[in-house]
Tab-separated table of C-alpha atoms in Angstrom:
chain	number	residue	atom	x	y	z
A	20	MET	CA	49.000	88.113	18.855
A	21	GLY	CA	52.282	89.842	18.756
A	22	GLY	CA	54.454	91.710	16.356
A	23	PRO	CA	57.294	90.278	14.364
A	24	PRO	CA	60.324	89.069	16.280
A	25	PRO	CA	63.052	91.637	16.926
A	26	PRO	CA	65.935	91.690	14.487
A	27	PRO	CA	69.071	89.750	15.449
A	28	PRO	CA	71.853	91.762	17.103
A	29	PRO	CA	74.672	92.915	14.904
A	30	PRO	CA	77.768	90.691	14.850
A	31	GLY	CA	80.298	91.191	17.648
A	32	VAL	CA	77.727	92.273	20.181
A	33	ASN	CA	77.581	90.324	23.431
A	34	THR	CA	74.270	88.488	23.544
A	35	ALA	CA	74.535	87.313	27.184
A	36	PRO	CA	71.473	88.185	29.229
A	37	ILE	CA	71.797	91.183	31.471
A	38	MET	CA	71.682	90.067	35.115
A	39	PRO	CA	70.299	92.379	37.762
A	40	SER	CA	73.038	93.989	39.849
A	41	VAL	CA	73.506	92.451	43.298
A	42	VAL	CA	74.596	94.719	46.107
A	43	PRO	CA	76.832	92.785	48.540
A	44	THR	CA	75.572	92.693	52.103
A	45	TYR	CA	77.785	92.690	55.153
A	46	GLN	CA	76.756	91.367	58.502
A	47	MET	CA	77.463	94.108	61.003
A	48	ALA	CA	78.474	93.073	64.493
A	49	ALA	CA	75.803	93.936	67.014
A	50	PRO	CA	76.911	96.821	69.252
A	51	ILE	CA	77.790	95.857	72.797
A	52	SER	CA	75.288	96.983	75.385
A	53	ILE	CA	77.088	98.921	78.113
A	54	ILE	CA	74.911	100.844	80.534
A	55	VAL	CA	76.483	103.847	82.246
A	56	VAL	CA	76.037	103.349	85.979
A	57	PRO	CA	73.603	106.046	87.213
A	58	THR	CA	74.822	108.529	89.811
A	59	PRO	CA	73.148	111.534	91.480
A	60	THR	CA	74.121	115.102	90.663
A	61	PRO	CA	76.212	116.825	93.367
A	62	SER	CA	74.845	120.036	94.849
A	63	LYS	CA	78.315	121.561	95.113
A	64	LYS	CA	81.129	122.085	92.664
A	65	MET	CA	83.318	118.999	92.977
A	66	LYS	CA	87.024	118.410	92.586
A	67	ILE	CA	87.914	116.499	89.424
A	68	TYR	CA	89.021	112.860	89.472
A	69	ASN	CA	91.378	113.087	86.531
A	70	TRP	CA	90.924	109.642	84.979
A	71	THR	CA	91.503	108.730	81.333
A	72	LYS	CA	88.065	108.091	79.929
A	73	ILE	CA	87.686	105.305	77.341
A	74	GLN	CA	85.702	106.414	74.300
A	75	ASP	CA	82.258	104.825	73.896
A	76	ARG	CA	83.191	103.655	70.406
A	77	THR	CA	86.120	101.668	71.764
A	78	LEU	CA	84.011	100.166	74.543
A	79	ARG	CA	81.147	99.149	72.309
A	80	THR	CA	83.344	97.458	69.685
A	81	SER	CA	85.470	95.390	72.101
A	82	ALA	CA	83.409	92.315	72.857
A	83	GLY	CA	83.871	90.743	76.272
A	84	ASN	CA	85.781	93.659	77.796
A	85	VAL	CA	85.865	94.274	81.543
A	86	TRP	CA	83.525	97.295	81.412
A	87	GLU	CA	80.817	95.232	79.741
A	88	LYS	CA	80.993	92.898	82.725
A	89	VAL	CA	81.184	95.790	85.200
A	90	SER	CA	78.037	97.403	83.784
A	91	ALA	CA	76.104	94.170	84.341
A	92	LEU	CA	77.143	93.799	87.993
A	93	SER	CA	74.994	94.719	90.952
A	94	ASP	CA	76.266	97.113	93.607
A	95	ARG	CA	77.764	95.417	96.668
A	96	ILE	CA	78.673	98.765	98.205
A	97	HIS	CA	76.440	101.843	98.165
A	98	PRO	CA	78.592	104.975	98.292
A	99	ASP	CA	77.609	107.738	100.675
A	100	PHE	CA	77.521	110.478	98.036
A	101	HIS	CA	76.748	113.083	100.656
A	102	ALA	CA	80.031	112.197	102.399
A	103	VAL	CA	81.854	112.230	99.057
A	104	GLU	CA	80.414	115.672	98.366
A	105	GLU	CA	81.492	116.993	101.770
A	106	MET	CA	85.003	115.588	101.473
A	107	PHE	CA	85.782	116.342	97.825
A	108	SER	CA	83.847	119.504	97.021
A	109	GLN	CA	85.826	122.526	95.906
A	110	LYS	CA	86.467	125.096	98.576
A	111	THR	CA	85.108	128.563	97.995
A	112	VAL	CA	87.936	131.059	98.224
A	113	SER	CA	87.590	134.716	99.037
A	114	HIS	CA	89.939	136.921	97.352
A	115	ALA	CA	153.232	100.839	96.610
A	116	ASN	CA	155.740	98.598	96.014
A	117	ASP	CA	154.861	95.048	94.657
A	118	MET	CA	155.778	92.546	97.439
A	119	SER	CA	154.125	89.505	95.818
A	120	ASP	CA	157.315	88.333	94.100
A	121	SER	CA	159.643	87.287	96.933
A	122	ALA	CA	161.630	84.670	94.994
A	123	PRO	CA	165.333	85.372	94.669
A	124	MET	CA	166.592	86.867	91.411
A	125	LYS	CA	168.712	83.795	90.759
A	126	LYS	CA	165.617	81.559	90.611
A	127	LYS	CA	163.854	83.975	88.267
A	128	SER	CA	166.669	83.772	85.787
A	129	GLU	CA	166.323	79.984	85.657
A	130	VAL	CA	162.626	80.102	84.539
A	131	ILE	CA	161.961	80.375	80.809
A	132	SER	CA	158.995	82.635	80.075
A	133	LEU	CA	157.238	82.473	76.717
A	134	LEU	CA	154.223	84.512	77.805
A	135	ASP	CA	153.816	88.165	78.722
A	136	SER	CA	154.584	88.731	82.416
A	137	LYS	CA	151.117	90.131	83.218
A	138	ARG	CA	149.429	87.356	81.286
A	139	SER	CA	151.548	84.749	83.058
A	140	MET	CA	150.648	86.259	86.450
A	141	ASN	CA	146.881	86.101	85.712
A	142	ILE	CA	147.124	82.465	84.623
A	143	ASN	CA	149.054	81.512	87.747
A	144	ILE	CA	146.496	83.262	89.961
A	145	PHE	CA	143.788	81.220	88.252
A	146	LEU	CA	145.685	77.915	88.669
A	147	LYS	CA	146.241	78.499	92.395
A	148	GLN	CA	142.464	78.238	92.964
A	149	PHE	CA	142.489	74.523	92.130
A	150	LYS	CA	145.280	73.433	94.461
A	151	ARG	CA	145.928	70.623	91.987
A	152	ALA	CA	148.713	69.685	89.572
A	153	ASN	CA	148.370	71.055	86.019
A	154	SER	CA	147.914	67.544	84.649
A	155	GLU	CA	144.929	66.938	86.964
A	156	ILE	CA	143.243	70.176	85.873
A	157	VAL	CA	143.724	69.280	82.206
A	158	SER	CA	142.275	65.798	82.875
A	159	LEU	CA	139.123	67.393	84.346
A	160	ILE	CA	138.762	69.565	81.224
A	161	SER	CA	139.246	66.572	78.928
A	162	ALA	CA	136.646	64.563	80.855
A	163	GLY	CA	134.137	67.463	80.884
A	164	ASP	CA	133.803	67.269	84.671
A	165	THR	CA	131.555	70.288	85.337
A	166	GLN	CA	131.018	69.308	88.972
A	167	GLN	CA	134.721	69.484	89.880
A	168	LEU	CA	135.456	72.545	87.782
A	169	GLY	CA	132.366	74.643	88.586
A	170	GLN	CA	130.848	77.527	86.667
A	171	GLU	CA	132.979	80.328	88.120
A	172	LYS	CA	136.304	78.622	87.359
A	173	LEU	CA	135.139	77.609	83.879
A	174	VAL	CA	134.233	81.202	83.022
A	175	LEU	CA	137.685	82.352	84.216
A	176	LEU	CA	139.316	79.546	82.236
A	177	GLN	CA	137.416	80.664	79.140
A	178	LYS	CA	138.923	84.149	79.549
A	179	ILE	CA	142.552	82.917	79.738
A	180	MET	CA	142.412	80.438	76.869
A	181	PRO	CA	145.711	80.298	74.868
A	182	GLN	CA	145.879	82.726	71.929
A	183	PRO	CA	147.103	81.479	68.497
A	184	ASP	CA	150.528	83.165	68.832
A	185	GLU	CA	150.949	81.656	72.313
A	186	VAL	CA	150.036	78.196	71.042
A	187	GLU	CA	152.596	78.554	68.253
A	188	ALA	CA	155.351	79.752	70.616
A	189	ILE	CA	154.785	76.881	73.060
A	190	SER	CA	154.472	74.258	70.305
A	191	ARG	CA	157.766	75.321	68.694
A	192	PHE	CA	159.680	75.369	71.967
A	193	GLU	CA	162.439	72.721	71.844
A	194	GLY	CA	164.338	73.565	75.030
A	195	ASP	CA	164.160	72.067	78.512
A	196	GLU	CA	160.414	71.930	79.299
A	197	THR	CA	161.119	71.649	83.023
A	198	LYS	CA	162.473	75.209	82.955
A	199	LEU	CA	159.239	76.632	81.523
A	200	GLY	CA	157.084	78.763	83.805
A	201	ASN	CA	154.029	77.245	85.452
A	202	ALA	CA	151.636	79.063	83.075
A	203	GLU	CA	153.563	77.859	80.029
A	204	GLN	CA	153.603	74.273	81.321
A	205	PHE	CA	149.808	74.400	81.856
A	206	PHE	CA	149.225	75.634	78.320
A	207	LYS	CA	151.567	72.947	76.947
A	208	GLU	CA	149.438	70.281	78.663
A	209	LEU	CA	146.165	71.916	77.632
A	210	ILE	CA	146.828	72.236	73.895
A	211	LYS	CA	147.414	68.485	73.745
A	212	VAL	CA	143.651	68.032	74.391
A	213	GLY	CA	141.665	67.998	71.139
A	214	ASP	CA	139.185	70.907	70.789
A	215	TYR	CA	139.882	72.111	74.340
A	216	LYS	CA	138.126	75.432	73.713
A	217	LEU	CA	135.004	73.666	72.488
A	218	ARG	CA	135.032	71.407	75.546
A	219	VAL	CA	135.141	74.432	77.880
A	220	ASN	CA	132.330	76.187	75.954
A	221	ILE	CA	130.137	73.066	76.118
A	222	MET	CA	130.656	72.748	79.882
A	223	ILE	CA	129.739	76.411	80.434
A	224	LEU	CA	126.626	76.027	78.283
A	225	ASN	CA	125.708	72.871	80.191
A	226	ILE	CA	125.873	74.656	83.560
A	227	ASP	CA	124.340	77.946	82.355
A	228	PHE	CA	121.466	76.411	80.450
A	229	VAL	CA	120.138	74.379	83.366
A	230	SER	CA	119.738	77.448	85.587
A	231	THR	CA	118.748	79.796	82.754
A	232	ALA	CA	116.029	77.493	81.386
A	233	ALA	CA	114.564	76.899	84.847
A	234	GLU	CA	114.476	80.634	85.575
A	235	MET	CA	112.863	81.428	82.206
A	236	ARG	CA	110.146	78.814	82.721
A	237	ALA	CA	109.416	80.110	86.211
A	238	THR	CA	109.245	83.720	84.985
A	239	LEU	CA	106.883	82.852	82.124
A	240	ASN	CA	104.670	80.892	84.530
A	241	ASP	CA	104.555	83.963	86.800
A	242	TYR	CA	103.506	86.140	83.852
A	243	LYS	CA	100.811	83.639	82.898
A	244	SER	CA	99.434	83.456	86.449
A	245	ALA	CA	99.469	87.246	86.874
A	246	ILE	CA	97.601	87.849	83.614
A	247	GLU	CA	95.031	85.098	84.220
A	248	THR	CA	94.376	86.266	87.804
A	249	THR	CA	93.965	89.881	86.668
A	250	ILE	CA	91.464	88.995	83.934
A	251	SER	CA	89.428	86.616	86.118
A	252	SER	CA	89.300	88.772	89.279
A	253	ILE	CA	85.661	89.473	90.214
A	254	SER	CA	86.682	91.603	93.215
A	255	LEU	CA	88.725	93.859	90.896
A	256	GLU	CA	85.668	94.300	88.665
A	257	GLN	CA	83.556	95.222	91.712
A	258	PHE	CA	86.180	97.751	92.813
A	259	LEU	CA	86.274	99.269	89.316
A	260	ARG	CA	82.491	99.655	89.415
A	261	LEU	CA	82.697	101.490	92.744
A	262	VAL	CA	85.401	103.842	91.441
A	263	LEU	CA	83.373	104.390	88.263
A	264	ARG	CA	80.285	105.445	90.237
A	265	ILE	CA	82.151	107.828	92.510
A	266	GLY	CA	84.178	109.227	89.603
A	267	ASN	CA	81.076	109.909	87.515
A	268	PHE	CA	79.466	111.615	90.515
A	269	MET	CA	82.447	113.899	90.966
A	270	ASN	CA	82.835	114.573	87.232
A	271	LYS	CA	79.114	115.156	86.629
A	272	GLY	CA	78.511	117.791	83.957
A	273	ARG	CA	82.174	117.909	82.884
A	274	TYR	CA	84.035	116.523	79.881
A	275	ALA	CA	85.207	113.530	81.944
A	276	GLY	CA	81.745	112.755	83.296
A	277	ASN	CA	79.176	110.170	82.184
A	278	ALA	CA	81.987	107.621	81.540
A	279	ALA	CA	81.247	103.974	80.890
A	280	GLY	CA	84.833	103.001	81.690
A	281	PHE	CA	88.343	104.323	82.277
A	282	ARG	CA	91.914	103.184	81.637
A	283	LEU	CA	93.405	101.156	84.462
A	284	CYS	CA	96.344	103.566	84.820
A	285	SER	CA	93.776	106.067	86.145
A	286	LEU	CA	93.583	104.099	89.414
A	287	CYS	CA	96.924	105.529	90.537
A	288	LYS	CA	95.463	109.031	90.079
A	289	LEU	CA	93.037	108.398	92.944
A	290	THR	CA	95.763	109.700	95.263
A	291	ASP	CA	96.005	112.936	93.237
A	292	THR	CA	92.477	113.968	94.255
A	293	LYS	CA	92.793	115.508	97.727
A	294	SER	CA	89.914	115.814	100.170
A	295	ASN	CA	89.054	118.750	102.403
A	296	ARG	CA	90.481	116.779	105.314
A	297	SER	CA	94.205	116.863	105.914
A	298	ARG	CA	96.181	114.030	104.282
A	299	VAL	CA	93.068	112.245	102.993
A	300	THR	CA	92.764	111.443	99.286
A	301	LEU	CA	89.999	109.907	97.218
A	302	LEU	CA	91.763	106.539	97.486
A	303	HIS	CA	91.845	106.812	101.297
A	304	TYR	CA	88.104	107.457	101.311
A	305	ILE	CA	87.251	104.581	98.923
A	306	VAL	CA	89.458	102.077	100.773
A	307	GLU	CA	87.947	103.154	104.105
A	308	GLU	CA	84.410	102.659	102.760
A	309	VAL	CA	85.296	99.226	101.355
A	310	TYR	CA	86.689	98.093	104.723
A	311	LYS	CA	83.549	99.385	106.435
A	312	GLN	CA	81.005	97.756	104.091
A	313	ASP	CA	82.599	94.854	102.188
A	314	GLU	CA	86.244	94.067	102.950
A	315	ALA	CA	86.160	91.081	100.550
A	316	MET	CA	86.093	93.517	97.628
A	317	LEU	CA	89.833	94.064	98.127
A	318	THR	CA	90.802	90.386	97.886
A	319	PHE	CA	92.350	91.137	94.473
A	320	VAL	CA	95.099	93.081	96.288
A	321	GLU	CA	96.134	90.054	98.340
A	322	LYS	CA	95.952	87.654	95.378
A	323	LEU	CA	97.678	89.787	92.753
A	324	GLN	CA	100.424	91.497	94.740
A	325	PRO	CA	102.771	88.496	95.242
A	326	LEU	CA	102.413	87.520	91.573
A	327	LEU	CA	103.175	91.021	90.345
A	328	LEU	CA	106.081	91.408	92.771
A	329	SER	CA	107.732	88.274	91.369
A	330	ILE	CA	107.903	89.811	87.870
A	331	SER	CA	108.265	93.486	88.815
A	332	ARG	CA	112.044	93.456	88.245
A	333	LYS	CA	111.844	91.392	85.082
A	334	SER	CA	111.002	92.195	81.499
A	335	LEU	CA	109.408	90.049	78.834
A	336	ASP	CA	111.504	91.785	76.162
A	337	ASN	CA	114.731	91.118	78.086
A	338	LEU	CA	113.716	87.496	78.578
A	339	GLU	CA	113.157	87.092	74.840
A	340	SER	CA	116.525	88.728	74.089
A	341	GLU	CA	118.261	86.400	76.541
A	342	LEU	CA	116.471	83.439	74.990
A	343	ASN	CA	117.671	84.464	71.518
A	344	VAL	CA	121.260	84.796	72.793
A	345	THR	CA	121.069	81.323	74.341
A	346	LYS	CA	119.667	79.929	71.115
A	347	GLY	CA	122.565	81.526	69.201
A	348	SER	CA	125.110	79.988	71.591
A	349	VAL	CA	123.519	76.550	71.265
A	350	SER	CA	123.503	76.864	67.467
A	351	THR	CA	127.185	77.906	67.377
A	352	ILE	CA	128.298	75.069	69.669
A	353	SER	CA	126.130	72.556	67.791
A	354	LYS	CA	127.844	73.471	64.508
A	355	ALA	CA	131.267	73.288	66.182
A	356	ILE	CA	130.514	69.789	67.504
A	357	LYS	CA	129.450	68.625	64.025
A	358	GLN	CA	132.681	70.024	62.529
A	359	SER	CA	134.901	68.602	65.305
A	360	LYS	CA	137.425	65.935	64.420
A	361	GLU	CA	137.024	64.444	67.889
A	362	GLU	CA	134.515	61.597	67.551
A	363	LEU	CA	134.350	61.286	71.337
A	364	ILE	CA	133.003	64.860	71.580
A	365	LYS	CA	130.367	64.173	68.908
A	366	GLU	CA	129.226	61.023	70.651
A	367	LYS	CA	129.329	62.426	74.183
A	368	TYR	CA	127.383	65.657	73.535
A	369	LYS	CA	125.001	64.557	70.774
A	370	ASP	CA	122.133	63.843	73.175
A	371	PHE	CA	122.899	66.955	75.238
A	372	ILE	CA	122.534	69.270	72.239
A	373	ALA	CA	119.306	67.508	71.172
A	374	ASP	CA	117.845	67.900	74.671
A	375	VAL	CA	118.812	71.592	74.881
A	376	THR	CA	117.282	72.242	71.448
A	377	ASN	CA	113.987	70.635	72.497
A	378	GLN	CA	113.909	72.616	75.726
A	379	LEU	CA	114.447	75.833	73.782
A	380	LYS	CA	111.456	75.004	71.564
A	381	GLU	CA	109.289	74.450	74.655
A	382	ILE	CA	110.366	77.788	76.179
A	383	TYR	CA	109.664	79.609	72.890
A	384	HIS	CA	106.205	77.998	72.835
A	385	GLN	CA	105.639	79.140	76.423
A	386	LEU	CA	106.734	82.668	75.446
A	387	ASP	CA	104.244	82.712	72.555
A	388	GLU	CA	101.460	81.725	74.970
A	389	VAL	CA	102.314	84.638	77.268
A	390	LYS	CA	102.358	87.025	74.295
A	391	ASN	CA	98.888	85.837	73.260
A	392	GLN	CA	97.672	86.280	76.837
A	393	SER	CA	99.107	89.795	76.832
A	394	LYS	CA	97.006	90.611	73.759
A	395	LYS	CA	93.913	89.282	75.553
A	396	LEU	CA	94.793	91.418	78.573
A	397	ALA	CA	95.077	94.530	76.396
A	398	LYS	CA	91.761	93.798	74.700
A	399	PHE	CA	90.029	92.991	77.991
A	400	PHE	CA	90.969	96.360	79.499
A	401	CYS	CA	90.407	98.273	76.213
A	402	GLU	CA	94.081	99.182	75.787
A	403	ASP	CA	95.712	99.976	72.445
A	404	GLU	CA	97.222	96.648	71.355
A	405	LYS	CA	99.773	98.382	69.096
A	406	THR	CA	101.380	100.344	71.925
A	407	PHE	CA	100.484	98.027	74.814
A	408	SER	CA	103.329	96.896	77.075
A	409	VAL	CA	102.421	94.092	79.449
A	410	ASP	CA	105.353	94.980	81.724
A	411	GLU	CA	104.247	98.611	82.057
A	412	PHE	CA	100.613	97.592	82.598
A	413	LEU	CA	101.391	95.073	85.350
A	414	LEU	CA	103.878	97.417	87.020
A	415	GLU	CA	101.228	100.170	87.036
A	416	LEU	CA	98.770	97.724	88.591
A	417	LEU	CA	101.324	96.714	91.244
A	418	THR	CA	101.913	100.378	92.097
A	419	PHE	CA	98.166	100.813	92.625
A	420	LEU	CA	97.970	97.725	94.861
A	421	GLU	CA	100.788	99.107	97.003
A	422	LYS	CA	98.955	102.434	97.231
A	423	CYS	CA	95.817	100.590	98.365
A	424	GLU	CA	97.766	98.914	101.170
A	425	GLN	CA	99.362	102.215	102.168
A	426	ALA	CA	95.969	103.953	102.174
A	427	HIS	CA	94.570	101.303	104.515
A	428	THR	CA	97.604	101.650	106.816
A	429	ASP	CA	97.166	105.447	106.827
A	430	ASN	CA	93.461	105.083	107.633
A	431	VAL	CA	94.150	102.753	110.582
A	432	ARG	CA	96.832	105.062	111.999
A	433	ARG	CA	94.647	108.130	111.538
A	434	LYS	CA	91.726	106.419	113.293
A	435	GLU	CA	93.968	105.381	116.196
A	436	LEU	CA	95.293	108.940	116.468
A	437	GLU	CA	91.769	110.393	116.354
A	438	GLU	CA	90.655	108.001	119.111
A	439	LYS	CA	93.650	108.952	121.267
A	440	ASN	CA	92.988	112.652	120.731
A	441	ALA	CA	89.282	112.180	121.513
A	442	LYS	CA	90.182	110.282	124.697
A	443	ARG	CA	92.584	113.025	125.784
A	444	LYS	CA	89.919	115.638	125.093
A	445	ARG	CA	87.349	113.761	127.220
A	446	GLU	CA	89.879	113.379	130.009
A	447	ARG	CA	90.695	117.098	129.895
A	448	GLU	CA	86.998	118.009	129.952
A	449	GLU	CA	86.326	115.708	132.906
A	450	ALA	CA	89.332	117.072	134.776
A	451	SER	CA	88.163	120.603	134.046
A	452	LYS	CA	84.659	119.837	135.359
A	453	LYS	CA	86.047	118.304	138.543
A	454	LYS	CA	88.325	121.288	139.077
A	455	THR	CA	85.448	123.733	138.562
A	456	ALA	CA	83.185	121.807	140.946
A	457	LYS	CA	85.939	121.702	143.559
A	458	LYS	CA	86.467	125.449	143.300
A	459	GLN	CA	82.740	126.082	143.590
A	460	SER	CA	82.465	123.892	146.672
A	461	LYS	CA	85.431	125.648	148.222
A	462	ARG	CA	83.903	129.067	147.585
A	463	GLU	CA	80.622	128.010	149.169
A	464	SER	CA	82.289	126.575	152.292
A	465	GLU	CA	84.522	129.628	152.630
A	466	GLY	CA	81.437	131.870	152.345
A	467	GLU	CA	79.653	130.129	155.231
A	468	VAL	CA	82.714	130.331	157.474
A	469	ASP	CA	83.111	134.047	156.754
A	470	LEU	CA	79.460	134.745	157.721
A	471	VAL	CA	79.702	132.926	161.066
A	472	GLU	CA	82.949	134.675	161.950
A	473	MET	CA	81.435	138.046	161.104
A	474	LEU	CA	78.421	137.471	163.416
A	475	LEU	CA	80.605	136.312	166.302
A	476	GLY	CA	82.794	139.357	165.890
A	477	GLU	CA	79.828	141.719	166.034
A	478	ILE	CA	78.478	140.051	169.216
A	479	LYS	CA	81.890	140.273	170.823
A	480	ASN	CA	82.061	143.960	170.098
A	481	GLY	CA	78.718	144.481	171.913
A	482	LYS	CA	76.749	145.108	168.802
A	483	THR	CA	73.097	144.177	169.091
A	484	LEU	CA	71.935	141.958	166.281
A	485	ARG	CA	68.799	142.907	164.451
A	486	ARG	CA	65.858	140.591	164.886
A	487	THR	CA	64.394	139.071	161.766
A	488	ARG	CA	60.675	138.706	161.165
A	489	ARG	CA	60.975	134.955	161.626
A	490	THR	CA	62.282	135.351	165.205
A	491	GLU	CA	59.585	137.969	166.063
A	492	ARG	CA	56.841	135.618	164.941
A	493	ALA	CA	58.357	132.874	167.062
A	494	ASN	CA	58.059	135.111	170.135
């Protein structure tokens, strides 16, 4: 059965079969499970711990962040929320002449000066440091003897190098060379050395690079250690959990409450929350509780502080800038060596330039590693990677560590003072009791003496004493 076949499509019409439309599917990343640490509700209105709360969206889309780990930890310290409430609840309020030139004028007239007098004086001051003949100094420069010349003298030498007009004046001098001034004679010897300026620049680079490269490597290693130790610190995570619990308790029912995490810069604000006790902040209380219950929770302070101190006065940006300047100097000197007509210079410093270039590559690689670690650090603590500064972050952390140490010192001193005051109070109370007892005893003894004296006086005066019932019964 069946009707006639359908007519063919008109020419020019696409006869390809129509495929069913396919809607693309995207695999959504599973949300991160972060459980807000439960805390009781305070019975009093609390002071606010003004932390910077991380949005839930940020926390739940940053896999492997510190707060995910913190939420999975168990409590090593159980805060005394009643004590927190008592300490940090809001209070209810009811309504000459230059003598350096001592040579006679006659001798001055015999010296031929081709240089400016001030310039000549500066050069002579420099030459006096060597206590050597000009020819010996020039020989050291020609030989590239960095050990004999030293960095300081080489830098000064670089500053007094002959200028083109001075070189021309000395080269064209045809008079008696023995009558030239000491500075002019030194320059005359120096300009005979091929590429003398390049030789001085190479020696300075040689000395500078050794110390600079070593310092850069050490600094980058310090950054690496500080970042790795911060990320891997379990005691820091435990401390963050404790702060999170207490902070959520204090901020219960407010905009800052029910937080699953907070920015690390908020730790320094622990000192901004004052307690009802004089000179005691929220940080003082937390540190005191940690030392009472689990002192090991503060091991991150001891481990991180020396690392952060070593880089506290340094900057990764400045290090990179210095590295770029060094690279530029090496590139300039390398080109100058290639263009030099002195084959001895090319041969002598070829390996040196190659070694310096390789070392620069290694330092740049080390810098890239630290930059990548910095990105991991930002992600781990849920910081904005676009605006994140590793130097600011680590300096903020160092400031907090120092505040922790100071809080512990304050707590110890306050406890010692309280014990001394309590001891003095006990001593005063005991002294007062003894004094009172002594007075009472004295009154009683004085009372008995007065009674006896009174009776004797009455008998003496012939007064008959009245018998008491007890004496009558005895009779």
